[in-house]
Amino acid sequence: MSVRTRFAPSPTGFLHIGGLRTALFCWLYARRHGGQFILRIEDTDLERSTPEAIRQILDGMEWAGLDADEGPFRQTERFARYREVIELLLAQGKAYRCYCTKEELDRLRAEQMARGEKPRYDGRWRDRVDSRPGVQPVVRFKNPLHGEVVVEDAVHGRVVFQNSELDDLIISRSDGTPTYNFCVVVDDMDMRITHVIRGDDHLNNTPRQQNLLEALGCKPPIYAHLPMILGADGAKLSKRHGAVSVLQYRDEGYLPEALLNYLVRLGWSHGDQEFFTIDDMVRSFDISDVNKSASAFNPEKLAWLNQQHLMRAPPERLAEPLRWQLERLGVVGADEAKLLRIIMVQRERCKTLVEMAAQSLFFFSAPTSYDEKQVRKHVSTAVVDILRDLAGALERLGEWAAPALHSLISGAADRSGLSLGKVAQPVRLALCGGTVSPPIDATLAILGREESVDRLRRAVNEWALMIPPLP
Ligand code: GLU
């Protein structure tokens, strides 16, 4: 039987990294086994689900590249099917209508608590066939009264629940809408899900879901409940720790493969390998290597992995995301060949694409001012003269390529008895306005002859006017 997994987010908030990790494990497992990955939006909570959250989930999944073979399905489109299954269970005597009023249930609860018992529905309508006019009933599932429910969890191992601990679950509310655990079961059955991989906050729902599936004559899938992701301080992951929308990682200049690489290692390991391409993950991933204990989110490690991916990716892979970041900074129409050259010189120097874009702006527009402190530090009358000569020499240089540019500048430094840095820093200031840039020869090579000479001349002219106050 082919593996079928599903990711089933509730669109009540954005897709955050915990959800993305669940999606990743489901996707990887399906891909690893040549199976299908299904996306299902669990939007039955009409009050808390929003179209914006659905959009964000779909965009986040697309950005991450976790493509679904089926779906996105939406539970709100399946109400007729849920109704049908409820009627079936009623007809088979596996579910019943309960006409308890809210007051009655409140009283029951208060009495149980007064006796020191755990509050639970006591099954008082389980065997009744009458009704109560004027009360809209709920429908409850007849949970087995005795025995155990054994969940053979692929991560947690054998987990045993007592049926006596489970009361008769409401599967349809008095307004006729189906409830969460019930919809999950009908969907997992109809979508022929073979492996339910989800957060271990759902482990307690599993015995009820298993009982329901059995009542429907369906063999339960294999369950794998993933350990939580915690903040570095051990507390539940919150916004403060980076539990933000996954799209924020895109905006902050992370590569999806780096984020997925980071997430795959939260709760799963493959020897001590840290760096994984998507293909590596698909090849190596297995549920049996998922560990039970919660793992802590570590933003520094994510940044480190992002840099590793930036350094190892084919440069063509980085062109579009870099272009996107540059566009957000106002650079339009960057030429592909130029982007590739920038990537080659910048990628070892940046942890994110945001950094790379910010530090590459000068490749697209000349500085409008120069860092004054640095000008005072690096520019003198002698330097202005050297730079002026250099501009002329650059104009005449034969081949415009890094090695020739390097010899030209070091030659100029030698002739004036200065170190290479003493010449390179003011050149850098002239080209980019500050003193941070890739190696000067590579920077010149990318900027091109005309632009470089222009920028040098403009700086020299400006600085010459400042010379009297300079040291
Ligand atoms: N809709 C649930 C959630 O977002 C997941 C349910 C499931 O995976 O079974 O937490």
Tab-separated table of C-alpha atoms and ligand atoms in Angstrom:
chain	number	residue	atom	x	y	z
A	1	MET	CA	0.000	0.000	0.000
A	2	SER	CA	1.387	3.364	-0.950
A	3	VAL	CA	2.255	5.759	1.864
A	4	ARG	CA	-0.174	8.666	2.243
A	5	THR	CA	0.530	11.422	4.727
A	6	ARG	CA	-1.263	14.653	5.368
A	7	PHE	CA	-0.558	18.035	6.868
A	8	ALA	CA	-3.717	19.382	8.440
A	9	PRO	CA	-3.246	22.893	9.792
A	10	SER	CA	-6.048	24.868	11.394
A	11	PRO	CA	-6.037	28.333	9.851
A	12	THR	CA	-6.460	30.143	13.132
A	13	GLY	CA	-3.049	31.789	13.014
A	14	PHE	CA	-0.086	31.902	10.727
A	15	LEU	CA	2.012	28.921	9.734
A	16	HIS	CA	4.855	28.982	12.220
A	17	ILE	CA	7.957	26.872	12.417
A	18	GLY	CA	6.353	24.162	14.570
A	19	GLY	CA	3.706	23.655	11.887
A	20	LEU	CA	6.269	23.799	9.137
A	21	ARG	CA	8.330	21.095	10.814
A	22	THR	CA	5.254	18.848	11.012
A	23	ALA	CA	4.553	19.547	7.348
A	24	LEU	CA	8.178	18.791	6.491
A	25	PHE	CA	8.175	15.434	8.261
A	26	CYS	CA	4.914	14.443	6.550
A	27	TRP	CA	6.229	15.564	3.180
A	28	LEU	CA	9.611	13.867	3.643
A	29	TYR	CA	8.039	10.621	4.694
A	30	ALA	CA	5.782	10.592	1.642
A	31	ARG	CA	8.626	11.542	-0.698
A	32	ARG	CA	10.997	9.025	0.852
A	33	HIS	CA	8.529	6.232	0.204
A	34	GLY	CA	7.284	7.418	-3.166
A	35	GLY	CA	3.885	8.105	-1.613
A	36	GLN	CA	1.439	11.015	-1.572
A	37	PHE	CA	1.400	14.098	0.563
A	38	ILE	CA	-1.985	15.693	1.137
A	39	LEU	CA	-2.741	19.203	2.346
A	40	ARG	CA	-5.923	19.672	4.317
A	41	ILE	CA	-7.081	22.916	5.831
A	42	GLU	CA	-8.993	22.238	9.039
A	43	ASP	CA	-11.194	25.289	8.974
A	44	THR	CA	-14.278	24.035	10.788
A	45	ASP	CA	-13.744	26.506	13.607
A	46	LEU	CA	-15.579	29.217	11.749
A	47	GLU	CA	-14.975	31.846	14.377
A	48	ARG	CA	-11.227	31.474	14.576
A	49	SER	CA	-10.374	30.523	10.979
A	50	THR	CA	-9.511	33.382	8.656
A	51	PRO	CA	-8.928	33.616	4.901
A	52	GLU	CA	-5.721	35.517	5.662
A	53	ALA	CA	-4.406	32.572	7.702
A	54	ILE	CA	-5.278	30.184	4.847
A	55	ARG	CA	-3.411	32.435	2.423
A	56	GLN	CA	-0.398	32.527	4.710
A	57	ILE	CA	-0.354	28.755	5.090
A	58	LEU	CA	-0.537	28.212	1.340
A	59	ASP	CA	2.112	30.860	0.665
A	60	GLY	CA	4.356	29.446	3.380
A	61	MET	CA	4.059	25.919	1.989
A	62	GLU	CA	4.769	27.161	-1.504
A	63	TRP	CA	7.784	29.153	-0.400
A	64	ALA	CA	9.090	26.134	1.487
A	65	GLY	CA	8.582	23.967	-1.600
A	66	LEU	CA	6.495	21.392	0.256
A	67	ASP	CA	4.257	20.604	-2.673
A	68	ALA	CA	1.102	18.620	-2.110
A	69	ASP	CA	0.013	15.776	-4.356
A	70	GLU	CA	-3.603	16.313	-3.342
A	71	GLY	CA	-5.413	19.285	-1.928
A	72	PRO	CA	-5.584	21.780	-0.452
A	73	PHE	CA	-8.860	20.332	0.781
A	74	ARG	CA	-10.982	22.383	3.104
A	75	GLN	CA	-13.089	20.785	5.776
A	76	THR	CA	-15.789	23.412	5.364
A	77	GLU	CA	-16.371	21.970	1.894
A	78	ARG	CA	-17.034	18.535	3.340
A	79	PHE	CA	-19.921	19.195	5.722
A	80	ALA	CA	-22.313	17.062	3.681
A	81	ARG	CA	-19.958	14.122	3.982
A	82	TYR	CA	-19.600	14.557	7.756
A	83	ARG	CA	-23.407	14.703	8.050
A	84	GLU	CA	-23.652	11.475	6.089
A	85	VAL	CA	-21.237	9.667	8.414
A	86	ILE	CA	-23.052	10.998	11.487
A	87	GLU	CA	-26.324	9.630	10.134
A	88	LEU	CA	-24.644	6.324	9.437
A	89	LEU	CA	-23.303	6.043	12.976
A	90	LEU	CA	-26.742	6.956	14.361
A	91	ALA	CA	-28.423	4.366	12.155
A	92	GLN	CA	-25.957	1.720	13.271
A	93	GLY	CA	-26.493	2.558	16.916
A	94	LYS	CA	-22.865	3.626	17.270
A	95	ALA	CA	-23.849	7.176	18.091
A	96	TYR	CA	-26.850	8.697	19.836
A	97	ARG	CA	-28.619	11.981	20.354
A	98	CYS	CA	-28.099	13.582	23.710
A	99	TYR	CA	-30.694	16.145	24.827
A	100	CYS	CA	-28.942	17.377	27.938
A	101	THR	CA	-29.290	21.081	28.492
A	102	LYS	CA	-26.362	23.233	29.415
A	103	GLU	CA	-27.752	23.679	32.937
A	104	GLU	CA	-28.010	19.944	33.363
A	105	LEU	CA	-24.427	19.409	32.255
A	106	ASP	CA	-23.228	22.221	34.513
A	107	ARG	CA	-25.004	20.572	37.439
A	108	LEU	CA	-23.482	17.182	36.603
A	109	ARG	CA	-20.072	18.744	36.474
A	110	ALA	CA	-20.496	20.559	39.800
A	111	GLU	CA	-21.665	17.349	41.489
A	112	GLN	CA	-18.744	15.350	40.152
A	113	MET	CA	-16.281	17.983	41.258
A	114	ALA	CA	-17.864	18.145	44.691
A	115	ARG	CA	-17.278	14.380	44.970
A	116	GLY	CA	-13.664	14.887	43.919
A	117	GLU	CA	-14.232	13.126	40.572
A	118	LYS	CA	-12.925	14.142	37.191
A	119	PRO	CA	-15.795	15.900	35.358
A	120	ARG	CA	-17.079	13.847	32.438
A	121	TYR	CA	-20.301	13.135	30.653
A	122	ASP	CA	-21.975	10.152	32.328
A	123	GLY	CA	-23.702	8.661	29.293
A	124	ARG	CA	-27.208	9.377	30.537
A	125	TRP	CA	-28.701	9.508	27.016
A	126	ARG	CA	-26.662	6.600	25.703
A	127	ASP	CA	-29.472	4.093	25.823
A	128	ARG	CA	-32.473	6.371	25.604
A	129	VAL	CA	-34.661	6.406	22.517
A	130	ASP	CA	-36.944	9.271	23.454
A	131	SER	CA	-36.307	12.935	22.791
A	132	ARG	CA	-36.895	16.233	24.521
A	133	PRO	CA	-39.046	18.600	22.507
A	134	GLY	CA	-37.627	22.087	22.203
A	135	VAL	CA	-34.027	21.000	22.801
A	136	GLN	CA	-31.675	20.688	19.857
A	137	PRO	CA	-29.651	17.570	20.622
A	138	VAL	CA	-25.961	16.993	20.149
A	139	VAL	CA	-24.797	13.676	18.729
A	140	ARG	CA	-22.375	11.654	20.815
A	141	PHE	CA	-20.218	8.724	19.833
A	142	LYS	CA	-20.710	5.571	21.892
A	143	ASN	CA	-17.197	5.104	23.113
A	144	PRO	CA	-16.513	1.542	24.297
A	145	LEU	CA	-17.115	1.405	28.043
A	146	HIS	CA	-14.389	-1.062	28.909
A	147	GLY	CA	-10.995	-2.191	27.788
A	148	GLU	CA	-7.930	-0.397	26.574
A	149	VAL	CA	-7.031	1.603	23.530
A	150	VAL	CA	-3.482	0.880	22.519
A	151	VAL	CA	-1.763	3.449	20.370
A	152	GLU	CA	1.355	2.023	18.768
A	153	ASP	CA	3.019	5.339	18.243
A	154	ALA	CA	5.990	5.362	15.886
A	155	VAL	CA	7.785	7.895	18.070
A	156	HIS	CA	6.515	7.272	21.595
A	157	GLY	CA	6.121	3.536	21.343
A	158	ARG	CA	3.138	1.789	22.898
A	159	VAL	CA	0.815	4.204	24.689
A	160	VAL	CA	-2.158	2.685	26.512
A	161	PHE	CA	-5.380	4.527	27.351
A	162	GLN	CA	-8.331	3.193	29.341
A	163	ASN	CA	-11.735	3.452	27.702
A	164	SER	CA	-13.178	4.162	31.124
A	165	GLU	CA	-11.297	7.452	31.004
A	166	LEU	CA	-12.906	8.519	27.736
A	167	ASP	CA	-16.461	9.821	27.779
A	168	ASP	CA	-18.843	9.844	24.847
A	169	LEU	CA	-17.417	12.410	22.496
A	170	ILE	CA	-19.720	14.964	20.902
A	171	ILE	CA	-19.412	14.473	17.162
A	172	SER	CA	-22.120	16.913	16.113
A	173	ARG	CA	-23.028	20.087	17.970
A	174	SER	CA	-26.617	21.144	18.585
A	175	ASP	CA	-26.403	23.455	15.557
A	176	GLY	CA	-25.531	20.421	13.448
A	177	THR	CA	-21.885	21.295	12.866
A	178	PRO	CA	-19.430	18.423	13.207
A	179	THR	CA	-16.662	18.606	15.785
A	180	TYR	CA	-12.939	18.623	15.321
A	181	ASN	CA	-11.961	15.062	16.306
A	182	PHE	CA	-14.757	13.664	14.215
A	183	CYS	CA	-13.849	15.566	11.041
A	184	VAL	CA	-10.225	14.495	11.381
A	185	VAL	CA	-11.305	10.877	11.549
A	186	VAL	CA	-13.654	11.036	8.562
A	187	ASP	CA	-10.986	12.808	6.530
A	188	ASP	CA	-8.196	10.446	7.491
A	189	MET	CA	-10.477	7.586	6.528
A	190	ASP	CA	-11.725	9.068	3.245
A	191	MET	CA	-8.287	10.298	2.249
A	192	ARG	CA	-6.864	6.838	2.990
A	193	ILE	CA	-4.139	8.276	5.197
A	194	THR	CA	-1.606	5.627	6.155
A	195	HIS	CA	0.589	7.721	8.481
A	196	VAL	CA	-0.629	10.490	10.729
A	197	ILE	CA	2.405	12.566	11.662
A	198	ARG	CA	1.595	15.507	13.920
A	199	GLY	CA	2.588	17.337	17.088
A	200	ASP	CA	2.427	15.393	20.318
A	201	ASP	CA	-0.135	17.849	21.658
A	202	HIS	CA	-2.523	15.608	19.695
A	203	LEU	CA	-1.511	12.347	21.337
A	204	ASN	CA	-4.447	12.568	23.745
A	205	ASN	CA	-6.918	12.819	20.866
A	206	THR	CA	-5.617	9.637	19.338
A	207	PRO	CA	-7.479	7.015	21.423
A	208	ARG	CA	-10.792	8.713	20.626
A	209	GLN	CA	-9.908	8.916	16.955
A	210	GLN	CA	-8.822	5.296	16.910
A	211	ASN	CA	-12.102	4.189	18.526
A	212	LEU	CA	-14.086	6.203	16.000
A	213	LEU	CA	-12.149	4.738	13.097
A	214	GLU	CA	-12.756	1.255	14.372
A	215	ALA	CA	-16.468	1.979	14.713
A	216	LEU	CA	-16.407	3.038	11.082
A	217	GLY	CA	-14.789	-0.242	10.138
A	218	CYS	CA	-11.534	1.390	9.213
A	219	LYS	CA	-8.076	0.250	10.196
A	220	PRO	CA	-6.359	3.113	12.041
A	221	PRO	CA	-3.310	4.621	10.378
A	222	ILE	CA	0.133	4.565	11.928
A	223	TYR	CA	0.513	7.481	14.297
A	224	ALA	CA	3.721	9.384	14.889
A	225	HIS	CA	3.559	12.214	17.396
A	226	LEU	CA	6.422	14.648	17.147
A	227	PRO	CA	8.031	16.235	20.174
A	228	MET	CA	7.415	19.898	20.842
A	229	ILE	CA	9.757	22.668	19.829
A	230	LEU	CA	10.735	24.825	22.781
A	231	GLY	CA	12.413	28.193	23.035
A	232	ALA	CA	16.087	28.237	23.998
A	233	ASP	CA	14.965	28.934	27.574
A	234	GLY	CA	12.941	25.724	27.726
A	235	ALA	CA	9.560	27.476	27.596
A	236	LYS	CA	6.953	26.719	24.940
A	237	LEU	CA	7.933	28.400	21.697
A	238	SER	CA	6.341	31.808	21.426
A	239	LYS	CA	6.714	34.877	19.274
A	240	ARG	CA	9.547	35.987	21.474
A	241	HIS	CA	11.575	32.943	20.381
A	242	GLY	CA	10.885	33.240	16.706
A	243	ALA	CA	7.516	31.484	16.515
A	244	VAL	CA	6.595	33.907	13.823
A	245	SER	CA	5.117	33.251	10.425
A	246	VAL	CA	7.466	31.189	8.277
A	247	LEU	CA	7.152	33.935	5.674
A	248	GLN	CA	8.989	36.190	8.042
A	249	TYR	CA	12.034	33.963	7.576
A	250	ARG	CA	11.733	34.526	3.852
A	251	ASP	CA	11.515	38.267	4.469
A	252	GLU	CA	14.555	38.120	6.736
A	253	GLY	CA	16.609	36.521	4.011
A	254	TYR	CA	16.617	32.839	4.906
A	255	LEU	CA	16.562	30.199	2.232
A	256	PRO	CA	13.711	27.732	2.588
A	257	GLU	CA	16.124	24.808	2.273
A	258	ALA	CA	18.150	26.215	5.175
A	259	LEU	CA	15.074	26.611	7.345
A	260	LEU	CA	13.966	23.078	6.466
A	261	ASN	CA	17.460	21.783	7.138
A	262	TYR	CA	17.312	23.460	10.513
A	263	LEU	CA	13.856	22.073	11.256
A	264	VAL	CA	14.631	18.538	10.156
A	265	ARG	CA	17.258	18.366	12.870
A	266	LEU	CA	14.791	19.430	15.548
A	267	GLY	CA	13.761	16.037	16.806
A	268	TRP	CA	15.460	13.938	14.138
A	269	SER	CA	19.036	12.967	13.551
A	270	HIS	CA	21.085	11.068	11.046
A	271	GLY	CA	24.417	10.327	12.665
A	272	ASP	CA	25.974	13.672	13.417
A	273	GLN	CA	25.292	15.183	10.012
A	274	GLU	CA	24.128	18.795	10.247
A	275	PHE	CA	24.040	19.974	6.654
A	276	PHE	CA	21.341	18.471	4.463
A	277	THR	CA	20.113	19.406	1.052
A	278	ILE	CA	16.468	18.621	0.386
A	279	ASP	CA	17.581	15.518	-1.550
A	280	ASP	CA	19.746	14.408	1.385
A	281	MET	CA	16.750	14.743	3.670
A	282	VAL	CA	14.483	12.768	1.388
A	283	ARG	CA	17.110	10.029	1.138
A	284	SER	CA	17.821	9.784	4.854
A	285	PHE	CA	14.613	10.647	6.644
A	286	ASP	CA	12.884	8.025	8.698
A	287	ILE	CA	10.300	8.239	11.437
A	288	SER	CA	12.170	5.654	13.477
A	289	ASP	CA	15.001	8.157	13.993
A	290	VAL	CA	12.714	10.796	15.486
A	291	ASN	CA	13.398	11.218	19.172
A	292	LYS	CA	10.838	11.647	21.906
A	293	SER	CA	12.161	14.600	23.780
A	294	ALA	CA	11.395	18.196	22.990
A	295	SER	CA	14.045	20.195	21.184
A	296	ALA	CA	14.993	23.809	21.617
A	297	PHE	CA	14.910	26.400	18.876
A	298	ASN	CA	18.299	27.996	18.325
A	299	PRO	CA	18.345	31.052	16.034
A	300	GLU	CA	22.168	31.144	15.860
A	301	LYS	CA	22.277	27.656	14.462
A	302	LEU	CA	19.629	28.573	11.917
A	303	ALA	CA	21.732	31.560	10.823
A	304	TRP	CA	24.811	29.346	10.572
A	305	LEU	CA	22.971	26.814	8.438
A	306	ASN	CA	21.616	29.585	6.250
A	307	GLN	CA	25.140	30.734	5.560
A	308	GLN	CA	26.194	27.162	4.804
A	309	HIS	CA	23.384	26.911	2.263
A	310	LEU	CA	24.244	30.303	0.784
A	311	MET	CA	27.837	29.159	0.333
A	312	ARG	CA	27.048	25.778	-1.139
A	313	ALA	CA	24.030	26.465	-3.333
A	314	PRO	CA	24.542	26.825	-7.071
A	315	PRO	CA	24.704	30.620	-7.583
A	316	GLU	CA	21.764	30.436	-9.999
A	317	ARG	CA	19.652	29.224	-7.081
A	318	LEU	CA	20.314	32.453	-5.201
A	319	ALA	CA	19.702	34.909	-8.029
A	320	GLU	CA	15.928	35.173	-7.707
A	321	PRO	CA	15.758	35.450	-3.911
A	322	LEU	CA	18.559	38.031	-3.998
A	323	ARG	CA	16.764	39.958	-6.724
A	324	TRP	CA	13.622	39.923	-4.583
A	325	GLN	CA	15.494	41.320	-1.593
A	326	LEU	CA	17.108	43.983	-3.755
A	327	GLU	CA	13.735	44.964	-5.155
A	328	ARG	CA	12.480	45.447	-1.636
A	329	LEU	CA	15.318	47.930	-1.246
A	330	GLY	CA	14.342	49.728	-4.431
A	331	VAL	CA	16.714	48.121	-6.949
A	332	VAL	CA	14.777	47.239	-10.068
A	333	GLY	CA	15.797	45.343	-13.148
A	334	ALA	CA	19.081	43.895	-11.858
A	335	ASP	CA	20.827	42.000	-14.597
A	336	GLU	CA	21.102	38.228	-14.027
A	337	ALA	CA	24.795	37.970	-14.940
A	338	LYS	CA	25.627	40.785	-12.564
A	339	LEU	CA	23.611	39.147	-9.786
A	340	LEU	CA	25.553	35.925	-10.235
A	341	ARG	CA	28.868	37.750	-9.956
A	342	ILE	CA	27.719	39.553	-6.839
A	343	ILE	CA	26.600	36.279	-5.302
A	344	MET	CA	30.006	34.733	-5.921
A	345	VAL	CA	31.818	37.512	-4.073
A	346	GLN	CA	29.274	38.098	-1.324
A	347	ARG	CA	28.035	34.729	-0.239
A	348	GLU	CA	30.849	33.877	2.123
A	349	ARG	CA	30.453	37.244	3.772
A	350	CYS	CA	26.735	37.159	4.585
A	351	LYS	CA	24.504	35.107	6.806
A	352	THR	CA	21.280	36.115	5.093
A	353	LEU	CA	20.072	37.407	1.769
A	354	VAL	CA	18.905	40.556	3.505
A	355	GLU	CA	22.482	41.205	4.527
A	356	MET	CA	23.698	40.351	1.059
A	357	ALA	CA	21.240	42.740	-0.574
A	358	ALA	CA	22.007	45.561	1.842
A	359	GLN	CA	25.738	45.147	1.334
A	360	SER	CA	25.348	45.008	-2.428
A	361	LEU	CA	23.311	48.143	-2.967
A	362	PHE	CA	26.382	50.087	-4.019
A	363	PHE	CA	26.736	47.804	-7.037
A	364	PHE	CA	23.543	49.393	-8.336
A	365	SER	CA	23.887	53.006	-7.343
A	366	ALA	CA	26.847	55.256	-6.689
A	367	PRO	CA	27.309	56.554	-3.167
A	368	THR	CA	25.642	59.881	-2.535
A	369	SER	CA	27.878	60.587	0.447
A	370	TYR	CA	31.024	59.196	2.011
A	371	ASP	CA	31.512	58.026	5.565
A	372	GLU	CA	33.117	61.152	6.916
A	373	LYS	CA	35.049	59.534	9.707
A	374	GLN	CA	36.568	57.078	7.258
A	375	VAL	CA	37.396	59.852	4.810
A	376	ARG	CA	39.289	61.629	7.553
A	377	LYS	CA	41.070	58.434	8.399
A	378	HIS	CA	42.016	57.267	4.916
A	379	VAL	CA	42.211	60.274	2.626
A	380	SER	CA	45.130	62.695	2.458
A	381	THR	CA	46.562	64.971	-0.263
A	382	ALA	CA	48.893	62.171	-1.263
A	383	VAL	CA	46.012	59.681	-1.456
A	384	VAL	CA	43.945	62.040	-3.591
A	385	ASP	CA	46.842	62.225	-6.020
A	386	ILE	CA	47.258	58.469	-6.072
A	387	LEU	CA	43.553	57.968	-6.703
A	388	ARG	CA	43.558	60.519	-9.479
A	389	ASP	CA	46.407	58.685	-11.210
A	390	LEU	CA	44.700	55.404	-10.564
A	391	ALA	CA	41.521	56.604	-12.275
A	392	GLY	CA	43.586	57.368	-15.370
A	393	ALA	CA	45.370	54.023	-15.223
A	394	LEU	CA	42.068	52.196	-14.838
A	395	GLU	CA	40.752	53.953	-17.868
A	396	ARG	CA	43.703	52.693	-19.887
A	397	LEU	CA	43.886	49.193	-18.396
A	398	GLY	CA	43.756	46.443	-21.041
A	399	GLU	CA	41.706	43.611	-19.661
A	400	TRP	CA	39.087	44.553	-17.035
A	401	ALA	CA	39.423	41.547	-14.769
A	402	ALA	CA	40.257	40.977	-11.112
A	403	PRO	CA	43.906	39.807	-11.482
A	404	ALA	CA	44.846	42.783	-13.674
A	405	LEU	CA	42.995	45.150	-11.367
A	406	HIS	CA	44.797	43.693	-8.399
A	407	SER	CA	48.254	44.203	-9.982
A	408	LEU	CA	47.359	47.719	-10.963
A	409	ILE	CA	46.391	48.732	-7.438
A	410	SER	CA	49.256	46.960	-5.734
A	411	GLY	CA	51.621	48.506	-8.279
A	412	ALA	CA	50.248	51.953	-7.411
A	413	ALA	CA	50.695	51.211	-3.703
A	414	ASP	CA	54.284	50.002	-4.206
A	415	ARG	CA	55.240	53.038	-6.215
A	416	SER	CA	54.010	55.383	-3.532
A	417	GLY	CA	55.535	53.362	-0.724
A	418	LEU	CA	52.142	52.616	0.847
A	419	SER	CA	50.667	49.305	1.867
A	420	LEU	CA	47.963	47.843	-0.342
A	421	GLY	CA	45.343	48.554	2.320
A	422	LYS	CA	46.232	52.228	2.449
A	423	VAL	CA	45.313	52.504	-1.200
A	424	ALA	CA	42.508	49.985	-1.284
A	425	GLN	CA	40.512	51.559	1.573
A	426	PRO	CA	40.117	54.992	-0.022
A	427	VAL	CA	39.303	53.310	-3.344
A	428	ARG	CA	36.626	51.355	-1.538
A	429	LEU	CA	35.293	54.537	0.053
A	430	ALA	CA	35.075	56.131	-3.345
A	431	LEU	CA	33.280	53.144	-4.869
A	432	CYS	CA	30.819	52.340	-2.111
A	433	GLY	CA	30.771	55.224	0.312
A	434	GLY	CA	32.018	53.088	3.196
A	435	THR	CA	34.785	50.677	4.004
A	436	VAL	CA	32.877	47.379	3.757
A	437	SER	CA	32.924	45.607	0.438
A	438	PRO	CA	34.229	42.418	-1.099
A	439	PRO	CA	37.921	42.448	-2.159
A	440	ILE	CA	38.620	45.612	-4.075
A	441	ASP	CA	39.666	43.905	-7.307
A	442	ALA	CA	36.452	41.846	-7.367
A	443	THR	CA	34.411	44.931	-6.555
A	444	LEU	CA	35.953	46.890	-9.409
A	445	ALA	CA	35.567	43.950	-11.759
A	446	ILE	CA	31.822	43.825	-11.122
A	447	LEU	CA	31.251	47.570	-11.201
A	448	GLY	CA	32.862	47.831	-14.602
A	449	ARG	CA	35.339	50.294	-15.998
A	450	GLU	CA	33.162	53.287	-16.701
A	451	GLU	CA	31.306	53.219	-13.412
A	452	SER	CA	34.479	52.644	-11.375
A	453	VAL	CA	36.409	55.451	-13.029
A	454	ASP	CA	33.418	57.758	-12.669
A	455	ARG	CA	33.022	57.037	-8.996
A	456	LEU	CA	36.732	57.468	-8.338
A	457	ARG	CA	36.804	60.819	-10.130
A	458	ARG	CA	33.720	62.056	-8.360
A	459	ALA	CA	35.196	61.154	-4.965
A	460	VAL	CA	38.571	62.647	-5.781
A	461	ASN	CA	36.955	65.918	-6.836
A	462	GLU	CA	34.883	66.086	-3.687
A	463	TRP	CA	37.748	65.174	-1.401
A	464	ALA	CA	40.147	67.599	-3.084
A	465	LEU	CA	37.865	70.414	-1.943
A	466	MET	CA	38.014	69.108	1.601
A	467	ILE	CA	41.777	68.825	1.604
A	468	PRO	CA	42.682	71.906	3.642
A	469	PRO	CA	40.958	70.585	6.779
A	470	LEU	CA	42.313	67.084	6.204
A	471	PRO	CA	45.459	65.996	8.052
B	1	GLU	N1	-5.655	20.817	12.807
B	1	GLU	C1	-4.746	20.361	13.804
B	1	GLU	C2	-3.772	21.456	14.174
B	1	GLU	O1	-3.614	22.408	13.438
B	1	GLU	C3	-3.962	19.147	13.377
B	1	GLU	C4	-4.767	17.930	13.431
B	1	GLU	C5	-4.065	16.679	13.037
B	1	GLU	O2	-2.946	16.736	12.502
B	1	GLU	O3	-4.656	15.635	13.234
B	1	GLU	O4	-3.164	21.391	15.211
